[in-house]
Short mmCIF file of the C-alpha atoms (twelve columns), coordinates in Angstrom:
data_MODEL
# 
_entry.id   MODEL 
# 
loop_
_atom_site.group_PDB 
_atom_site.id 
_atom_site.type_symbol 
_atom_site.label_atom_id 
_atom_site.label_alt_id 
_atom_site.label_comp_id 
_atom_site.label_asym_id 
_atom_site.label_seq_id 
_atom_site.Cartn_x 
_atom_site.Cartn_y 
_atom_site.Cartn_z 
_atom_site.pdbx_PDB_model_num 
ATOM 1   C CA . MET A 1   -79.889 -279.688 -108.358 1 
ATOM 2   C CA . THR A 2   -78.759 -281.622 -111.405 1 
ATOM 3   C CA . LYS A 3   -75.227 -282.873 -111.955 1 
ATOM 4   C CA . ARG A 4   -74.791 -280.596 -114.953 1 
ATOM 5   C CA . ARG A 5   -75.708 -277.532 -112.895 1 
ATOM 6   C CA . ILE A 6   -73.258 -278.517 -110.150 1 
ATOM 7   C CA . VAL A 7   -70.462 -278.898 -112.701 1 
ATOM 8   C CA . ARG A 8   -71.294 -275.511 -114.186 1 
ATOM 9   C CA . ILE A 9   -71.275 -273.799 -110.778 1 
ATOM 10  C CA . LEU A 10  -67.965 -275.449 -109.922 1 
ATOM 11  C CA . LEU A 11  -66.488 -274.412 -113.257 1 
ATOM 12  C CA . TYR A 12  -67.552 -270.791 -112.894 1 
ATOM 13  C CA . THR A 13  -66.248 -270.723 -109.318 1 
ATOM 14  C CA . ILE A 14  -62.830 -271.924 -110.462 1 
ATOM 15  C CA . LEU A 15  -62.761 -269.445 -113.344 1 
ATOM 16  C CA . THR A 16  -63.725 -266.594 -110.999 1 
ATOM 17  C CA . LEU A 17  -60.949 -267.504 -108.574 1 
ATOM 18  C CA . LEU A 18  -58.442 -267.660 -111.415 1 
ATOM 19  C CA . ALA A 19  -59.618 -264.271 -112.695 1 
ATOM 20  C CA . VAL A 20  -59.149 -262.751 -109.240 1 
ATOM 21  C CA . LEU A 21  -55.727 -264.385 -108.977 1 
ATOM 22  C CA . PHE A 22  -54.617 -262.854 -112.264 1 
ATOM 23  C CA . ALA A 23  -56.157 -259.468 -111.400 1 
ATOM 24  C CA . VAL A 24  -54.367 -259.066 -108.062 1 
ATOM 25  C CA . PRO A 25  -50.947 -258.124 -109.552 1 
ATOM 26  C CA . LEU A 26  -52.588 -255.602 -111.876 1 
ATOM 27  C CA . VAL A 27  -54.518 -254.013 -109.021 1 
ATOM 28  C CA . VAL A 28  -51.369 -253.842 -106.879 1 
ATOM 29  C CA . MET A 29  -49.518 -252.196 -109.781 1 
ATOM 30  C CA . VAL A 30  -52.232 -249.563 -110.276 1 
ATOM 31  C CA . VAL A 31  -52.464 -248.819 -106.548 1 
ATOM 32  C CA . THR A 32  -48.679 -248.631 -106.165 1 
ATOM 33  C CA . SER A 33  -48.441 -246.186 -109.065 1 
ATOM 34  C CA . ILE A 34  -50.485 -243.575 -107.160 1 
ATOM 35  C CA . LYS A 35  -48.712 -243.961 -103.813 1 
ATOM 36  C CA . THR A 36  -46.089 -241.721 -102.289 1 
ATOM 37  C CA . PRO A 37  -42.605 -243.220 -101.747 1 
ATOM 38  C CA . ALA A 38  -43.379 -243.572 -98.032  1 
ATOM 39  C CA . GLU A 39  -46.609 -245.500 -98.696  1 
ATOM 40  C CA . VAL A 40  -45.109 -247.983 -101.154 1 
ATOM 41  C CA . VAL A 41  -43.815 -250.236 -98.363  1 
ATOM 42  C CA . ASN A 42  -47.417 -251.129 -97.451  1 
ATOM 43  C CA . VAL A 43  -48.142 -253.154 -100.572 1 
ATOM 44  C CA . PHE A 44  -51.835 -253.920 -100.030 1 
ATOM 45  C CA . ALA A 45  -52.772 -250.636 -98.337  1 
ATOM 46  C CA . TRP A 46  -54.737 -247.961 -100.191 1 
ATOM 47  C CA . PRO A 47  -53.041 -244.544 -100.556 1 
ATOM 48  C CA . GLN A 48  -54.317 -241.650 -98.488  1 
ATOM 49  C CA . GLU A 49  -54.427 -239.494 -101.608 1 
ATOM 50  C CA . ILE A 50  -53.571 -239.886 -105.284 1 
ATOM 51  C CA . TYR A 51  -49.912 -239.066 -105.959 1 
ATOM 52  C CA . TRP A 52  -49.799 -237.979 -109.625 1 
ATOM 53  C CA . ALA A 53  -46.122 -237.034 -109.441 1 
ATOM 54  C CA . ASN A 54  -45.215 -240.645 -110.233 1 
ATOM 55  C CA . TYR A 55  -46.882 -240.403 -113.647 1 
ATOM 56  C CA . ILE A 56  -45.363 -237.003 -114.384 1 
ATOM 57  C CA . LYS A 57  -41.849 -238.227 -113.591 1 
ATOM 58  C CA . ALA A 58  -42.429 -241.515 -115.431 1 
ATOM 59  C CA . PHE A 59  -43.578 -239.755 -118.590 1 
ATOM 60  C CA . GLU A 60  -40.579 -237.435 -118.485 1 
ATOM 61  C CA . ILE A 61  -38.308 -240.486 -118.521 1 
ATOM 62  C CA . ILE A 62  -40.105 -242.818 -120.970 1 
ATOM 63  C CA . GLY A 63  -41.984 -240.289 -123.134 1 
ATOM 64  C CA . ARG A 64  -39.384 -240.428 -125.909 1 
ATOM 65  C CA . GLY A 65  -39.175 -244.199 -125.538 1 
ATOM 66  C CA . LEU A 66  -42.934 -244.523 -126.119 1 
ATOM 67  C CA . LEU A 67  -42.605 -242.532 -129.332 1 
ATOM 68  C CA . ASN A 68  -39.621 -244.629 -130.428 1 
ATOM 69  C CA . SER A 69  -41.520 -247.860 -129.788 1 
ATOM 70  C CA . MET A 70  -44.378 -246.605 -131.974 1 
ATOM 71  C CA . PHE A 71  -41.930 -245.724 -134.755 1 
ATOM 72  C CA . ILE A 72  -40.442 -249.210 -134.465 1 
ATOM 73  C CA . THR A 73  -43.637 -251.226 -134.012 1 
ATOM 74  C CA . VAL A 74  -46.014 -249.808 -136.630 1 
ATOM 75  C CA . PRO A 75  -43.789 -250.176 -139.737 1 
ATOM 76  C CA . SER A 76  -42.425 -253.529 -138.538 1 
ATOM 77  C CA . VAL A 77  -45.927 -254.943 -138.064 1 
ATOM 78  C CA . VAL A 78  -47.189 -253.680 -141.421 1 
ATOM 79  C CA . ILE A 79  -44.159 -254.940 -143.368 1 
ATOM 80  C CA . SER A 80  -43.955 -258.342 -141.654 1 
ATOM 81  C CA . ALA A 81  -47.707 -258.962 -142.029 1 
ATOM 82  C CA . PHE A 82  -47.642 -257.980 -145.712 1 
ATOM 83  C CA . VAL A 83  -44.541 -260.031 -146.574 1 
ATOM 84  C CA . GLY A 84  -45.874 -262.967 -144.556 1 
ATOM 85  C CA . SER A 85  -49.152 -262.821 -146.471 1 
ATOM 86  C CA . LEU A 86  -47.239 -262.886 -149.771 1 
ATOM 87  C CA . GLY A 87  -45.665 -266.159 -148.677 1 
ATOM 88  C CA . ALA A 88  -48.894 -267.547 -147.243 1 
ATOM 89  C CA . TYR A 89  -50.887 -266.856 -150.416 1 
ATOM 90  C CA . PRO A 90  -49.238 -269.384 -152.777 1 
ATOM 91  C CA . LEU A 91  -48.666 -271.907 -149.976 1 
ATOM 92  C CA . SER A 92  -52.380 -271.993 -149.186 1 
ATOM 93  C CA . GLN A 93  -53.993 -271.525 -152.601 1 
ATOM 94  C CA . PHE A 94  -51.694 -273.439 -154.954 1 
ATOM 95  C CA . ARG A 95  -50.121 -276.876 -155.055 1 
ATOM 96  C CA . PHE A 96  -46.628 -277.221 -156.499 1 
ATOM 97  C CA . LYS A 97  -43.674 -279.522 -156.120 1 
ATOM 98  C CA . GLY A 98  -41.795 -278.786 -152.928 1 
ATOM 99  C CA . ASP A 99  -44.477 -276.563 -151.404 1 
ATOM 100 C CA . TYR A 100 -44.430 -278.498 -148.133 1 
ATOM 101 C CA . ALA A 101 -40.620 -278.277 -147.981 1 
ATOM 102 C CA . VAL A 102 -40.810 -274.511 -148.459 1 
ATOM 103 C CA . TYR A 103 -43.438 -274.292 -145.736 1 
ATOM 104 C CA . MET A 104 -41.284 -276.304 -143.321 1 
ATOM 105 C CA . PHE A 105 -38.252 -274.165 -144.175 1 
ATOM 106 C CA . LEU A 106 -40.173 -271.012 -143.253 1 
ATOM 107 C CA . LEU A 107 -41.444 -272.593 -140.044 1 
ATOM 108 C CA . ALA A 108 -37.864 -273.466 -139.071 1 
ATOM 109 C CA . GLY A 109 -37.403 -269.788 -138.302 1 
ATOM 110 C CA . LEU A 110 -39.765 -270.182 -135.342 1 
ATOM 111 C CA . PHE A 111 -37.438 -272.655 -133.640 1 
ATOM 112 C CA . ILE A 112 -34.193 -270.658 -133.840 1 
ATOM 113 C CA . PRO A 113 -33.445 -269.032 -130.464 1 
ATOM 114 C CA . ILE A 114 -32.769 -265.340 -130.902 1 
ATOM 115 C CA . GLN A 115 -29.915 -265.454 -128.390 1 
ATOM 116 C CA . ILE A 116 -27.679 -267.662 -130.553 1 
ATOM 117 C CA . VAL A 117 -27.680 -265.184 -133.451 1 
ATOM 118 C CA . MET A 118 -27.240 -261.961 -131.488 1 
ATOM 119 C CA . ILE A 119 -23.471 -261.670 -131.990 1 
ATOM 120 C CA . PRO A 120 -23.498 -262.182 -135.788 1 
ATOM 121 C CA . LEU A 121 -26.656 -260.056 -136.015 1 
ATOM 122 C CA . PHE A 122 -24.935 -257.220 -134.157 1 
ATOM 123 C CA . GLN A 123 -21.918 -257.460 -136.466 1 
ATOM 124 C CA . ILE A 124 -24.138 -257.457 -139.558 1 
ATOM 125 C CA . MET A 125 -26.024 -254.392 -138.372 1 
ATOM 126 C CA . ARG A 126 -22.757 -252.570 -137.696 1 
ATOM 127 C CA . SER A 127 -21.336 -253.473 -141.110 1 
ATOM 128 C CA . LEU A 128 -24.527 -252.346 -142.877 1 
ATOM 129 C CA . LYS A 129 -24.514 -249.043 -140.942 1 
ATOM 130 C CA . LEU A 130 -27.921 -249.936 -139.511 1 
ATOM 131 C CA . TYR A 131 -26.919 -250.112 -135.859 1 
ATOM 132 C CA . ASP A 132 -28.892 -247.722 -133.655 1 
ATOM 133 C CA . SER A 133 -31.372 -246.855 -136.407 1 
ATOM 134 C CA . PHE A 134 -35.084 -247.289 -136.985 1 
ATOM 135 C CA . VAL A 135 -34.425 -248.969 -140.338 1 
ATOM 136 C CA . GLY A 136 -32.276 -251.576 -138.638 1 
ATOM 137 C CA . MET A 137 -34.986 -252.313 -136.069 1 
ATOM 138 C CA . TRP A 138 -37.614 -252.561 -138.810 1 
ATOM 139 C CA . LEU A 139 -35.440 -255.033 -140.707 1 
ATOM 140 C CA . VAL A 140 -34.742 -257.242 -137.688 1 
ATOM 141 C CA . HIS A 141 -38.343 -257.379 -136.468 1 
ATOM 142 C CA . THR A 142 -39.617 -257.997 -139.996 1 
ATOM 143 C CA . VAL A 143 -37.232 -260.892 -140.566 1 
ATOM 144 C CA . TYR A 144 -38.153 -262.531 -137.267 1 
ATOM 145 C CA . GLY A 145 -41.853 -261.837 -137.765 1 
ATOM 146 C CA . ILE A 146 -42.181 -263.355 -141.235 1 
ATOM 147 C CA . PRO A 147 -42.249 -267.038 -140.084 1 
ATOM 148 C CA . ILE A 148 -45.084 -266.592 -137.580 1 
ATOM 149 C CA . CYS A 149 -47.032 -264.314 -139.953 1 
ATOM 150 C CA . THR A 150 -46.648 -266.787 -142.809 1 
ATOM 151 C CA . PHE A 151 -47.609 -269.710 -140.596 1 
ATOM 152 C CA . TYR A 152 -50.721 -268.055 -139.232 1 
ATOM 153 C CA . LEU A 153 -51.962 -266.459 -142.455 1 
ATOM 154 C CA . ARG A 154 -51.307 -269.615 -144.461 1 
ATOM 155 C CA . ASN A 155 -53.629 -271.534 -142.131 1 
ATOM 156 C CA . TYR A 156 -56.227 -268.763 -142.285 1 
ATOM 157 C CA . PHE A 157 -56.083 -268.471 -146.080 1 
ATOM 158 C CA . ALA A 158 -56.580 -272.241 -146.268 1 
ATOM 159 C CA . THR A 159 -60.061 -271.810 -144.755 1 
ATOM 160 C CA . ILE A 160 -61.109 -269.782 -147.816 1 
ATOM 161 C CA . PRO A 161 -62.406 -272.157 -150.526 1 
ATOM 162 C CA . ARG A 162 -60.110 -272.579 -153.513 1 
ATOM 163 C CA . SER A 163 -63.215 -272.621 -155.693 1 
ATOM 164 C CA . LEU A 164 -63.399 -268.864 -155.137 1 
ATOM 165 C CA . LEU A 165 -59.942 -268.483 -156.692 1 
ATOM 166 C CA . GLU A 166 -60.903 -270.714 -159.635 1 
ATOM 167 C CA . ALA A 167 -64.114 -268.777 -160.239 1 
ATOM 168 C CA . SER A 168 -62.219 -265.474 -160.098 1 
ATOM 169 C CA . LEU A 169 -59.643 -266.660 -162.620 1 
ATOM 170 C CA . ILE A 170 -62.399 -267.853 -164.957 1 
ATOM 171 C CA . ASP A 171 -64.029 -264.421 -164.723 1 
ATOM 172 C CA . GLY A 172 -60.771 -262.808 -165.845 1 
ATOM 173 C CA . CYS A 173 -59.309 -261.798 -162.501 1 
ATOM 174 C CA . SER A 174 -55.520 -262.090 -162.304 1 
ATOM 175 C CA . ILE A 175 -53.660 -263.904 -159.535 1 
ATOM 176 C CA . ALA A 176 -52.483 -260.588 -158.118 1 
ATOM 177 C CA . GLY A 177 -55.959 -259.119 -158.491 1 
ATOM 178 C CA . TYR A 178 -57.477 -261.997 -156.532 1 
ATOM 179 C CA . TYR A 179 -54.964 -261.405 -153.741 1 
ATOM 180 C CA . PHE A 180 -55.580 -257.677 -153.409 1 
ATOM 181 C CA . ARG A 181 -59.287 -257.461 -154.270 1 
ATOM 182 C CA . ILE A 182 -60.717 -260.656 -152.787 1 
ATOM 183 C CA . LEU A 183 -58.341 -262.517 -150.494 1 
ATOM 184 C CA . ILE A 184 -57.174 -259.603 -148.343 1 
ATOM 185 C CA . PRO A 185 -60.733 -258.266 -147.686 1 
ATOM 186 C CA . LEU A 186 -61.916 -261.757 -146.767 1 
ATOM 187 C CA . ALA A 187 -58.913 -262.292 -144.475 1 
ATOM 188 C CA . LYS A 188 -59.328 -259.123 -142.382 1 
ATOM 189 C CA . PRO A 189 -59.873 -261.121 -139.137 1 
ATOM 190 C CA . GLY A 190 -56.716 -263.106 -139.823 1 
ATOM 191 C CA . PHE A 191 -54.727 -259.931 -140.451 1 
ATOM 192 C CA . ALA A 192 -56.173 -258.377 -137.282 1 
ATOM 193 C CA . ALA A 193 -55.007 -261.361 -135.219 1 
ATOM 194 C CA . VAL A 194 -51.536 -261.267 -136.790 1 
ATOM 195 C CA . ILE A 195 -51.269 -257.512 -136.244 1 
ATOM 196 C CA . ILE A 196 -52.155 -257.810 -132.566 1 
ATOM 197 C CA . LEU A 197 -49.817 -260.745 -131.927 1 
ATOM 198 C CA . GLN A 198 -46.941 -259.179 -133.822 1 
ATOM 199 C CA . ALA A 199 -47.473 -255.716 -132.317 1 
ATOM 200 C CA . ARG A 200 -47.447 -257.157 -128.803 1 
ATOM 201 C CA . ALA A 201 -44.256 -259.113 -129.478 1 
ATOM 202 C CA . ILE A 202 -42.404 -256.149 -130.995 1 
ATOM 203 C CA . TRP A 203 -43.644 -253.629 -128.434 1 
ATOM 204 C CA . ASN A 204 -42.532 -255.847 -125.530 1 
ATOM 205 C CA . ASP A 205 -39.152 -256.713 -127.053 1 
ATOM 206 C CA . LEU A 206 -36.193 -255.945 -124.833 1 
ATOM 207 C CA . LEU A 207 -33.306 -257.999 -126.242 1 
ATOM 208 C CA . PHE A 208 -33.116 -256.301 -129.645 1 
ATOM 209 C CA . GLY A 209 -33.568 -252.910 -128.002 1 
ATOM 210 C CA . LEU A 210 -30.676 -253.500 -125.618 1 
ATOM 211 C CA . THR A 211 -28.393 -254.962 -128.270 1 
ATOM 212 C CA . LEU A 212 -29.105 -252.931 -131.401 1 
ATOM 213 C CA . THR A 213 -29.853 -249.445 -130.030 1 
ATOM 214 C CA . ARG A 214 -27.804 -246.990 -128.030 1 
ATOM 215 C CA . SER A 215 -29.114 -243.432 -128.322 1 
ATOM 216 C CA . ASP A 216 -32.218 -241.902 -126.788 1 
ATOM 217 C CA . PHE A 217 -33.390 -241.105 -130.328 1 
ATOM 218 C CA . VAL A 218 -33.985 -244.813 -131.138 1 
ATOM 219 C CA . ARG A 219 -34.091 -246.682 -127.821 1 
ATOM 220 C CA . PRO A 220 -37.533 -248.312 -127.217 1 
ATOM 221 C CA . VAL A 221 -39.626 -247.932 -124.094 1 
ATOM 222 C CA . THR A 222 -38.729 -251.389 -122.741 1 
ATOM 223 C CA . VAL A 223 -35.107 -250.295 -122.429 1 
ATOM 224 C CA . GLU A 224 -36.133 -247.018 -120.804 1 
ATOM 225 C CA . LEU A 225 -38.056 -248.956 -118.147 1 
ATOM 226 C CA . ALA A 226 -34.792 -250.531 -117.031 1 
ATOM 227 C CA . THR A 227 -33.518 -247.094 -115.991 1 
ATOM 228 C CA . PHE A 228 -35.964 -247.107 -113.064 1 
ATOM 229 C CA . VAL A 229 -34.065 -249.971 -111.450 1 
ATOM 230 C CA . GLY A 230 -30.813 -248.768 -109.891 1 
ATOM 231 C CA . GLN A 231 -28.114 -250.691 -108.093 1 
ATOM 232 C CA . THR A 232 -29.159 -249.430 -104.664 1 
ATOM 233 C CA . ASP A 233 -32.558 -247.801 -105.122 1 
ATOM 234 C CA . VAL A 234 -35.794 -248.614 -106.957 1 
ATOM 235 C CA . GLN A 235 -38.574 -246.056 -107.256 1 
ATOM 236 C CA . TYR A 236 -41.467 -248.506 -107.266 1 
ATOM 237 C CA . GLY A 237 -44.176 -245.875 -107.623 1 
ATOM 238 C CA . GLN A 238 -42.561 -244.369 -110.712 1 
ATOM 239 C CA . LEU A 239 -41.747 -247.824 -112.062 1 
ATOM 240 C CA . MET A 240 -45.370 -248.976 -111.792 1 
ATOM 241 C CA . ALA A 241 -46.608 -245.731 -113.359 1 
ATOM 242 C CA . ALA A 242 -44.165 -246.112 -116.246 1 
ATOM 243 C CA . THR A 243 -45.182 -249.741 -116.713 1 
ATOM 244 C CA . LEU A 244 -48.859 -248.787 -116.941 1 
ATOM 245 C CA . LEU A 245 -48.089 -246.074 -119.477 1 
ATOM 246 C CA . SER A 246 -46.041 -248.517 -121.551 1 
ATOM 247 C CA . ILE A 247 -48.800 -251.144 -121.788 1 
ATOM 248 C CA . LEU A 248 -51.624 -248.725 -122.638 1 
ATOM 249 C CA . PRO A 249 -50.945 -248.729 -126.427 1 
ATOM 250 C CA . THR A 250 -51.144 -252.526 -126.685 1 
ATOM 251 C CA . ILE A 251 -54.355 -252.553 -124.637 1 
ATOM 252 C CA . ILE A 252 -55.889 -249.884 -126.890 1 
ATOM 253 C CA . VAL A 253 -54.957 -251.839 -130.037 1 
ATOM 254 C CA . PHE A 254 -56.510 -254.996 -128.612 1 
ATOM 255 C CA . LEU A 255 -59.719 -253.204 -127.628 1 
ATOM 256 C CA . ILE A 256 -60.037 -251.768 -131.140 1 
ATOM 257 C CA . PHE A 257 -59.476 -255.093 -132.924 1 
ATOM 258 C CA . ARG A 258 -60.738 -257.516 -130.271 1 
ATOM 259 C CA . ARG A 259 -63.702 -258.770 -132.344 1 
ATOM 260 C CA . GLN A 260 -61.589 -259.354 -135.435 1 
ATOM 261 C CA . PHE A 261 -58.895 -260.916 -133.273 1 
ATOM 262 C CA . ILE A 262 -61.294 -263.526 -131.882 1 
ATOM 263 C CA . GLU A 263 -62.590 -264.299 -135.370 1 
ATOM 264 C CA . GLY A 264 -59.036 -264.605 -136.654 1 
ATOM 265 C CA . VAL A 265 -57.898 -266.885 -133.851 1 
ATOM 266 C CA . LEU A 266 -60.865 -269.136 -134.508 1 
ATOM 267 C CA . GLY A 267 -59.809 -269.408 -138.146 1 
ATOM 268 C CA . GLY A 268 -62.846 -267.613 -139.490 1 
ATOM 269 C CA . SER A 269 -65.405 -269.895 -137.840 1 
ATOM 270 C CA . VAL A 270 -67.145 -266.868 -136.317 1 
ATOM 271 C CA . LYS A 271 -68.640 -264.579 -138.921 1 
ATOM 272 C CA . GLY A 272 -70.339 -261.330 -138.285 1 
# 
């Protein structure tokens, strides 16, 4: 057996063990979600029969929250990705005085902890009459999503040759026309990666949901999950069922765009 083969076997063994290690919590969560309250205490034991009541009760509690999270996530992702691409376009395709300073200014938004602006943000939302509203959540998530969207799309746009822009302008295409007709279609993998990353971040957000929403009409699913944890009692079966229901949308989005996501993360190096 050659040294290279031994290294490969060792590598795959380590990766398999790590995969099992990461899969154990997920398996425990799925198994716990179909157990009766009496069976939950035996964490690693299989249930005697499937207890669907956990999912029924969980959906009754978080059903509205799932819908609210969709209403919050979809517009926020679309707006932040579009606005971020508008900033990434000139930063990647044109050279002008101060472009690097503008780029660094936008990136500074990535390093501002959300916690230190929560009090003024809450006051601003109240003064603008946007507290406990979908519009307010769209605005907040868009503002905090623009830096990462601009950063990522700027780097992806930079992989597209500038000669394509020059040729398009010579042929009579406008700057806006190049953006909408050529750049966006070529950057679909980059947009797919940004959409997945931004959708996951917004869908899993808890801090903004706790701080800027109050009513059941707007409150996202992450806040609704907290209602399963009481001061003296925790319904672990219902909690695990609700958690599985809450992560299904993000899993579905990833499965739909997984190929484009990989291409986008690799900066367009994989073409299909």
